[in-house]
Tab-separated table of C-alpha atoms (C1' of nucleotides) in Angstrom:
chain	number	residue	atom	x	y	z
V	1	MET	CA	61.132	64.955	-62.404
V	2	ARG	CA	64.105	64.290	-60.214
V	3	LEU	CA	67.193	62.923	-61.880
V	4	SER	CA	69.712	61.394	-59.493
V	5	THR	CA	72.166	58.533	-59.229
V	6	LYS	CA	69.297	56.279	-58.279
V	7	GLY	CA	67.828	56.686	-61.725
V	8	ARG	CA	71.255	56.153	-63.249
V	9	TYR	CA	71.653	52.880	-61.393
V	10	ALA	CA	68.305	51.721	-62.687
V	11	VAL	CA	68.943	52.714	-66.288
V	12	THR	CA	72.428	51.220	-66.181
V	13	ALA	CA	71.072	47.906	-64.920
V	14	MET	CA	68.294	47.870	-67.511
V	15	MET	CA	70.811	48.589	-70.249
V	16	ASP	CA	72.888	45.696	-69.008
V	17	ILE	CA	69.927	43.368	-69.302
V	18	ALA	CA	68.970	44.646	-72.738
V	19	LEU	CA	72.521	44.190	-73.998
V	20	HIS	CA	72.755	40.588	-72.829
V	21	GLU	CA	69.221	39.418	-73.246
V	22	ARG	CA	69.887	37.260	-76.300
V	23	VAL	CA	71.858	34.908	-74.021
V	24	GLY	CA	69.038	34.530	-71.503
V	25	PRO	CA	67.949	36.032	-68.180
V	26	VAL	CA	70.574	38.175	-66.443
V	27	THR	CA	71.197	37.700	-62.725
V	28	LEU	CA	71.382	40.570	-60.290
V	29	ALA	CA	74.629	39.077	-58.998
V	30	ASP	CA	76.156	39.585	-62.466
V	31	ILE	CA	74.908	43.137	-62.720
V	32	SER	CA	76.108	43.824	-59.207
V	33	GLN	CA	79.622	42.667	-60.030
V	34	CYS	CA	79.892	44.246	-63.488
V	35	GLN	CA	78.370	47.606	-62.645
V	36	GLY	CA	79.605	47.881	-59.072
V	37	ILE	CA	76.188	48.256	-57.480
V	38	SER	CA	75.354	46.519	-54.210
V	39	LEU	CA	73.228	43.406	-54.698
V	40	SER	CA	70.667	44.266	-52.059
V	41	TYR	CA	70.229	47.733	-53.419
V	42	LEU	CA	69.653	46.282	-56.857
V	43	GLU	CA	66.991	44.035	-55.377
V	44	GLN	CA	65.199	47.077	-54.017
V	45	LEU	CA	65.343	48.809	-57.380
V	46	PHE	CA	64.177	45.739	-59.257
V	47	ALA	CA	61.214	45.321	-56.942
V	48	LYS	CA	60.080	48.693	-58.286
V	49	LEU	CA	60.955	47.930	-61.881
V	50	ARG	CA	58.928	44.746	-61.638
V	51	LYS	CA	55.959	46.582	-60.152
V	52	GLY	CA	56.318	49.053	-63.000
V	53	GLY	CA	55.976	46.171	-65.440
V	54	LEU	CA	59.370	46.689	-67.052
V	55	VAL	CA	61.049	43.412	-66.086
V	56	GLU	CA	60.078	39.936	-65.028
V	57	GLY	CA	62.049	37.634	-62.752
V	58	VAL	CA	62.860	33.998	-63.468
V	59	ARG	CA	63.664	32.013	-60.335
V	60	GLY	CA	65.929	29.092	-59.849
V	61	PRO	CA	69.283	28.179	-61.368
V	62	GLY	CA	69.728	29.731	-64.803
V	63	GLY	CA	67.202	32.356	-63.831
V	64	GLY	CA	67.577	36.078	-63.567
V	65	TYR	CA	65.735	39.056	-64.980
V	66	ARG	CA	64.317	39.590	-68.448
V	67	LEU	CA	62.744	42.646	-70.045
V	68	ALA	CA	58.973	42.390	-69.818
V	69	LEU	CA	58.642	44.367	-73.052
V	70	PRO	CA	60.631	44.613	-76.292
V	71	ALA	CA	63.640	46.895	-75.875
V	72	ASP	CA	62.203	49.372	-78.354
V	73	GLN	CA	59.224	49.884	-76.074
V	74	ILE	CA	61.149	50.742	-72.902
V	75	SER	CA	62.285	54.333	-72.571
V	76	VAL	CA	64.620	56.028	-70.150
V	77	ALA	CA	61.620	57.973	-68.869
V	78	ASP	CA	59.793	54.720	-68.065
V	79	ILE	CA	62.719	53.490	-66.014
V	80	ILE	CA	63.300	56.692	-64.086
V	81	GLN	CA	59.612	57.004	-63.384
V	82	SER	CA	59.497	53.471	-62.031
V	83	VAL	CA	62.196	54.000	-59.430
V	84	ASP	CA	62.010	57.712	-58.779
V	85	GLU	CA	58.257	57.953	-58.634
V	86	LYS	CA	57.776	61.562	-59.602
V	87	LEU	CA	57.729	62.765	-63.150
V	88	ASP	CA	55.976	65.995	-62.371
V	89	MET	CA	58.079	68.919	-61.225
V	90	THR	CA	55.292	71.230	-60.128
V	91	LYS	CA	55.060	71.792	-56.402
V	92	CYS	CA	51.351	70.935	-56.429
V	93	GLY	CA	51.543	67.750	-58.480
V	94	GLY	CA	49.882	69.388	-61.469
V	95	LYS	CA	46.749	70.377	-59.571
V	96	GLY	CA	47.368	74.103	-59.798
V	97	ASN	CA	46.677	74.851	-56.137
V	98	CYS	CA	50.278	75.612	-55.239
V	99	SER	CA	49.749	79.086	-53.803
V	100	GLN	CA	46.676	79.534	-51.593
V	101	GLY	CA	44.512	77.540	-53.956
V	102	GLU	CA	45.785	79.396	-57.010
V	103	LYS	CA	48.524	78.499	-59.452
V	104	CYS	CA	51.834	79.735	-58.126
V	105	LEU	CA	54.058	82.080	-60.108
V	106	THR	CA	56.151	79.341	-61.594
V	107	HIS	CA	53.467	76.708	-62.053
V	108	GLN	CA	53.442	77.146	-65.791
V	109	LEU	CA	57.227	76.985	-65.981
V	110	TRP	CA	57.421	73.661	-64.175
V	111	PHE	CA	54.469	72.239	-65.982
V	112	GLU	CA	55.962	72.916	-69.394
V	113	LEU	CA	59.386	71.844	-68.244
V	114	SER	CA	57.995	68.534	-67.019
V	115	CYS	CA	56.169	67.939	-70.282
V	116	ASN	CA	59.210	68.695	-72.396
V	117	LEU	CA	61.570	66.679	-70.255
V	118	TYR	CA	59.231	63.732	-70.336
V	119	ARG	CA	58.853	63.964	-74.094
V	120	PHE	CA	62.618	64.053	-74.420
V	121	LEU	CA	63.425	61.146	-72.123
V	122	SER	CA	60.628	58.970	-73.398
V	123	GLY	CA	62.068	59.352	-76.874
V	124	ILE	CA	65.182	57.442	-75.822
V	125	LYS	CA	64.546	53.709	-75.961
V	126	LEU	CA	66.829	50.935	-74.743
V	127	ASP	CA	67.214	49.367	-78.178
V	128	GLN	CA	68.875	52.498	-79.541
V	129	TYR	CA	72.001	51.479	-77.667
V	130	VAL	CA	71.849	47.717	-78.046
V	131	ASN	CA	72.848	47.536	-81.702
V	132	ARG	CA	75.525	50.174	-81.764
V	133	PRO	CA	78.948	48.840	-82.818
V	134	ASP	CA	80.940	50.828	-80.239
V	135	ILE	CA	78.795	49.502	-77.420
V	136	SER	CA	78.593	45.866	-78.515
V	137	GLU	CA	82.393	45.942	-78.648
V	138	LEU	CA	82.473	47.032	-75.015
V	139	VAL	CA	79.993	44.318	-74.104
V	140	LYS	CA	82.290	41.637	-75.503
V	141	GLN	CA	85.311	43.007	-73.653
V	142	GLN	CA	83.474	43.130	-70.372
V	143	ASP	CA	81.943	39.682	-70.784
V	144	ILE	CA	85.467	38.323	-71.088
V	145	GLN	CA	86.749	40.428	-68.222
V	146	TYR	CA	84.094	39.150	-65.872
V	147	GLY	CA	83.862	35.634	-67.297
V	148	ARG	CA	80.202	36.246	-67.761
V	149	PHE	CA	77.916	33.615	-69.210
V	150	LEU	CA	80.594	30.950	-68.981
V	151	ASN	CA	79.409	27.606	-67.628
V	152	ARG	CA	75.976	28.950	-66.879
V	153	PRO	CA	73.011	26.578	-66.932
V	154	GLN	CA	70.312	27.513	-69.454
V	155	ALA	CA	66.968	28.584	-68.072
V	156	ASN	CA	63.704	27.792	-69.809
V	157	ALA	CA	63.192	30.411	-72.477
F	1	MET	CA	72.510	66.505	-64.038
F	2	ARG	CA	70.424	66.113	-60.950
F	3	LEU	CA	67.061	67.801	-60.904
F	4	SER	CA	65.534	68.183	-57.465
F	5	THR	CA	63.462	70.568	-55.393
F	6	LYS	CA	66.620	72.486	-54.619
F	7	GLY	CA	66.894	73.497	-58.252
F	8	ARG	CA	63.201	74.324	-58.311
F	9	TYR	CA	63.626	76.647	-55.339
F	10	ALA	CA	66.463	78.416	-57.113
F	11	VAL	CA	64.647	78.780	-60.424
F	12	THR	CA	61.479	79.908	-58.675
F	13	ALA	CA	63.375	82.589	-56.785
F	14	MET	CA	65.165	83.766	-59.915
F	15	MET	CA	61.866	83.941	-61.778
F	16	ASP	CA	60.473	86.039	-58.965
F	17	ILE	CA	63.332	88.507	-59.301
F	18	ALA	CA	63.069	88.640	-63.079
F	19	LEU	CA	59.332	89.302	-62.878
F	20	HIS	CA	59.693	92.195	-60.455
F	21	GLU	CA	62.981	93.665	-61.487
F	22	ARG	CA	61.504	96.730	-63.152
F	23	VAL	CA	60.512	97.957	-59.657
F	24	GLY	CA	63.993	97.583	-58.217
F	25	PRO	CA	65.996	95.008	-56.252
F	26	VAL	CA	63.950	92.228	-54.680
F	27	THR	CA	64.575	91.267	-51.062
F	28	LEU	CA	64.995	87.693	-49.930
F	29	ALA	CA	62.420	88.411	-47.221
F	30	ASP	CA	59.844	89.114	-49.935
F	31	ILE	CA	60.715	85.987	-51.878
F	32	SER	CA	60.661	83.978	-48.685
F	33	GLN	CA	57.149	85.138	-47.871
F	34	CYS	CA	55.689	84.930	-51.367
F	35	GLN	CA	57.202	81.612	-52.369
F	36	GLY	CA	57.151	79.960	-48.949
F	37	ILE	CA	60.883	79.253	-48.790
F	38	SER	CA	62.821	79.701	-45.568
F	39	LEU	CA	64.865	82.904	-45.530
F	40	SER	CA	68.061	81.283	-44.350
F	41	TYR	CA	67.830	78.591	-46.961
F	42	LEU	CA	67.372	81.241	-49.611
F	43	GLU	CA	70.503	82.940	-48.332
F	44	GLN	CA	72.443	79.735	-48.844
F	45	LEU	CA	71.119	79.358	-52.373
F	46	PHE	CA	71.804	82.978	-53.240
F	47	ALA	CA	75.369	82.694	-52.011
F	48	LYS	CA	75.811	80.129	-54.777
F	49	LEU	CA	73.876	82.111	-57.356
F	50	ARG	CA	76.072	85.102	-56.624
F	51	LYS	CA	79.236	83.052	-56.941
F	52	GLY	CA	77.822	81.782	-60.216
F	53	GLY	CA	77.573	85.378	-61.405
F	54	LEU	CA	73.799	85.269	-61.925
F	55	VAL	CA	72.738	87.836	-59.334
F	56	GLU	CA	74.202	90.746	-57.440
F	57	GLY	CA	73.222	91.920	-54.003
F	58	VAL	CA	72.432	95.491	-53.016
F	59	ARG	CA	72.802	96.132	-49.301
F	60	GLY	CA	70.974	98.493	-47.065
F	61	PRO	CA	67.354	99.678	-46.973
F	62	GLY	CA	65.745	99.500	-50.391
F	63	GLY	CA	68.297	96.879	-51.323
F	64	GLY	CA	67.838	93.290	-52.353
F	65	TYR	CA	68.945	91.179	-55.266
F	66	ARG	CA	69.123	92.048	-58.952
F	67	LEU	CA	69.919	89.914	-61.968
F	68	ALA	CA	73.577	90.306	-62.869
F	69	LEU	CA	72.735	89.687	-66.530
F	70	PRO	CA	69.813	90.535	-68.829
F	71	ALA	CA	66.959	88.062	-68.351
F	72	ASP	CA	67.388	86.769	-71.888
F	73	GLN	CA	70.900	85.633	-71.014
F	74	ILE	CA	70.024	83.551	-67.956
F	75	SER	CA	68.831	80.023	-68.630
F	76	VAL	CA	67.288	77.398	-66.389
F	77	ALA	CA	70.422	75.327	-66.941
F	78	ASP	CA	72.609	78.163	-65.632
F	79	ILE	CA	70.566	78.371	-62.451
F	80	ILE	CA	70.437	74.651	-61.756
F	81	GLN	CA	74.134	74.339	-62.426
F	82	SER	CA	74.879	77.148	-59.981
F	83	VAL	CA	73.132	75.506	-57.046
F	84	ASP	CA	73.308	71.825	-57.904
F	85	GLU	CA	76.883	71.813	-59.062
F	86	LYS	CA	76.794	68.866	-61.410
F	87	LEU	CA	75.637	69.025	-64.958
F	88	ASP	CA	77.343	65.840	-66.019
F	89	MET	CA	75.516	62.579	-65.435
F	90	THR	CA	78.368	60.200	-66.213
F	91	LYS	CA	79.739	58.321	-63.239
F	92	CYS	CA	83.279	59.359	-64.109
F	93	GLY	CA	82.674	63.053	-64.673
F	94	GLY	CA	83.189	62.747	-68.422
F	95	LYS	CA	86.699	61.321	-68.102
F	96	GLY	CA	85.794	57.896	-69.475
F	97	ASN	CA	87.568	55.908	-66.757
F	98	CYS	CA	84.373	54.659	-65.130
F	99	SER	CA	85.105	50.941	-65.312
F	100	GLN	CA	88.684	49.877	-64.537
F	101	GLY	CA	90.148	52.725	-66.531
F	102	GLU	CA	87.842	52.073	-69.494
F	103	LYS	CA	84.530	53.608	-70.425
F	104	CYS	CA	81.714	51.780	-68.688
F	105	LEU	CA	78.826	50.218	-70.592
F	106	THR	CA	76.569	53.187	-70.209
F	107	HIS	CA	79.129	55.939	-70.493
F	108	GLN	CA	77.941	56.915	-73.940
F	109	LEU	CA	74.310	56.913	-72.848
F	110	TRP	CA	74.918	59.305	-69.976
F	111	PHE	CA	77.242	61.468	-71.968
F	112	GLU	CA	74.697	62.005	-74.718
F	113	LEU	CA	71.881	62.375	-72.240
F	114	SER	CA	73.804	65.073	-70.382
F	115	CYS	CA	74.515	66.947	-73.595
F	116	ASN	CA	70.926	66.836	-74.750
F	117	LEU	CA	69.495	67.759	-71.386
F	118	TYR	CA	71.871	70.679	-71.115
F	119	ARG	CA	71.010	71.866	-74.600
F	120	PHE	CA	67.327	71.664	-73.729
F	121	LEU	CA	67.487	73.455	-70.389
F	122	SER	CA	69.879	76.131	-71.586
F	123	GLY	CA	67.363	76.968	-74.303
F	124	ILE	CA	64.870	78.149	-71.692
F	125	LYS	CA	65.659	81.710	-70.633
F	126	LEU	CA	64.055	83.694	-67.839
F	127	ASP	CA	62.717	86.399	-70.139
F	128	GLN	CA	60.502	83.889	-71.934
F	129	TYR	CA	58.215	83.962	-68.935
F	130	VAL	CA	58.459	87.599	-67.929
F	131	ASN	CA	56.373	89.043	-70.740
F	132	ARG	CA	53.640	86.442	-70.936
F	133	PRO	CA	50.166	87.862	-70.274
F	134	ASP	CA	48.977	84.939	-68.135
F	135	ILE	CA	51.983	85.268	-65.866
F	136	SER	CA	52.076	89.041	-65.550
F	137	GLU	CA	48.431	88.820	-64.485
F	138	LEU	CA	49.442	86.464	-61.682
F	139	VAL	CA	52.243	88.795	-60.664
F	140	LYS	CA	49.805	91.658	-60.188
F	141	GLN	CA	47.440	89.529	-58.119
F	142	GLN	CA	50.192	88.324	-55.864
F	143	ASP	CA	51.722	91.767	-55.443
F	144	ILE	CA	48.378	92.921	-54.108
F	145	GLN	CA	47.929	89.829	-51.966
F	146	TYR	CA	51.252	90.297	-50.257
F	147	GLY	CA	51.269	94.100	-50.277
F	148	ARG	CA	54.553	93.909	-52.038
F	149	PHE	CA	56.441	97.042	-53.009
F	150	LEU	CA	54.107	99.252	-51.020
F	151	ASN	CA	55.861	101.955	-48.991
F	152	ARG	CA	59.262	100.642	-49.919
F	153	PRO	CA	62.198	103.028	-50.053
F	154	GLN	CA	63.899	103.319	-53.419
F	155	ALA	CA	67.435	101.975	-53.685
F	156	ASN	CA	70.042	103.540	-55.921
F	157	ALA	CA	69.554	102.111	-59.384
M	1	DT	C1'	67.576	16.936	-51.904
M	2	DA	C1'	70.818	20.674	-52.693
M	3	DA	C1'	71.944	24.622	-55.225
M	4	DT	C1'	70.512	28.739	-57.317
M	5	DT	C1'	68.075	32.746	-57.824
M	6	DC	C1'	64.347	35.762	-57.088
M	7	DC	C1'	61.800	38.103	-53.425
M	8	DT	C1'	60.563	40.442	-48.956
M	9	DG	C1'	60.947	43.209	-44.972
M	10	DA	C1'	63.369	45.304	-41.321
M	11	DC	C1'	67.249	47.574	-40.104
M	12	DT	C1'	71.551	50.802	-40.419
M	13	DA	C1'	74.750	54.250	-42.422
M	14	DA	C1'	75.867	57.943	-45.276
M	15	DA	C1'	74.708	61.784	-47.979
M	16	DT	C1'	71.791	65.465	-49.285
M	17	DT	C1'	68.302	68.773	-48.480
M	18	DA	C1'	66.133	71.976	-45.653
M	19	DG	C1'	66.020	74.858	-41.932
M	20	DT	C1'	67.841	77.446	-37.611
M	21	DC	C1'	70.691	80.547	-35.236
M	22	DA	C1'	73.901	84.168	-34.158
M	23	DG	C1'	76.320	87.641	-35.671
M	24	DG	C1'	78.957	90.899	-38.899
M	25	DA	C1'	79.208	94.364	-43.025
M	26	DA	C1'	77.393	97.777	-46.079
M	27	DT	C1'	74.063	101.114	-47.019
M	28	DT	C1'	70.193	104.385	-46.360
M	29	DA	C1'	67.198	107.498	-43.742
M	30	DC	C1'	66.849	110.275	-39.986
R	1	DG	C1'	76.563	110.404	-35.924
R	2	DT	C1'	72.642	106.574	-34.956
R	3	DA	C1'	69.215	103.336	-36.107
R	4	DA	C1'	67.112	100.537	-39.427
R	5	DT	C1'	67.533	97.586	-43.245
R	6	DT	C1'	69.437	94.219	-45.948
R	7	DC	C1'	72.986	91.368	-47.610
R	8	DC	C1'	76.436	88.012	-46.110
R	9	DT	C1'	78.880	84.260	-43.478
R	10	DG	C1'	79.603	80.183	-40.916
R	11	DA	C1'	78.349	76.750	-37.701
R	12	DC	C1'	74.914	73.947	-36.234
R	13	DT	C1'	70.585	70.758	-36.320
R	14	DA	C1'	66.676	68.092	-38.313
R	15	DA	C1'	64.454	65.692	-41.876
R	16	DT	C1'	64.582	63.158	-45.946
R	17	DT	C1'	66.607	60.397	-49.409
R	18	DT	C1'	69.975	57.316	-51.013
R	19	DA	C1'	72.676	53.413	-50.407
R	20	DG	C1'	73.798	49.381	-48.272
R	21	DT	C1'	73.308	45.278	-44.853
R	22	DC	C1'	71.189	41.336	-43.010
R	23	DA	C1'	68.260	37.365	-42.388
R	24	DG	C1'	65.302	34.545	-44.201
R	25	DG	C1'	61.551	32.591	-47.369
R	26	DA	C1'	59.738	30.905	-52.176
R	27	DA	C1'	60.270	28.976	-56.680
R	28	DT	C1'	62.874	26.457	-59.801
R	29	DT	C1'	66.510	23.419	-61.719
R	30	DA	C1'	69.824	19.670	-61.656
DNA sequence: TAATTCCTGACTAAATTAGTCAGGAATTAC
DNA sequence: GTAATTCCTGACTAATTTAGTCAGGAATTA
């Protein structure tokens, strides 16, 4: 599947949106500052997340990004797949022609591993973390720390 | 954790050894040819696998690499950890100081994800694949295809 | 009309992955 | 012994991916 910091950035940003969505769209500038990710890099990642149908952008003042689906329908697997492209870990892309037209020795291993990993990661949805007391406490602290959502214009819901 | 082709190379090579171990040590030259991985790159990976205590080298003609542990005691997680270093997916390395000395928003997410992923991958041992009929059939085919283990001197067991 | 924010594409820099090369050390077969 | 085999090491290069920069345009709001 490929699990790297790129996927972590994406999941982190999506979590950030999910946690603050009740207040309105979340700007990339906010995420950039709070999570310490470069703005332009975020824009690249969100281009992919938008193409993957996970978020939608709202332009203009008061705009930002919103989840395109309910938080209980967006899984960690969805996010990682959107930015990291490959879910499949087989060399051949699941076609079974990895070794001179035949399945290679470890084809079955990677195939099963991919399936299991996918099943596991797609079982973790964003909303599982939104309503947890320990996390919503953190959210409050950080909102204060960054002065987030103070004096912000309201976008059209 | 970080799951990339590097880890796949390592697991593939280890599988190859496990599958052929009954015949004796397996040379990197053989693995290189059969699995299509550059010999020198394999040497780099095996330096790490040896340091990780997963394999031991046997020098001289008839030599090669052997598993340092029984196949039922070597997991996919062990192998990936040996070559890819990091198991932990938190930004802070599990210390909880990811955001100005405090736990960052997604600390808990990554911590739990790391634990679960590790538990999952460490549950898959090499021996689970060695004795499967579909795979041992493939092994035979490929041994013939590559003329493997023909006219090889026997190393000291 | 000005400010805000998404959105796009081209470019650069740093890190990682993959591969190359040259040579040394241990072991076996002769 | 000598030659062949194989592990083993370190330095180097190339390709790819990740991360970040920059400049500017498009939609929206105040």
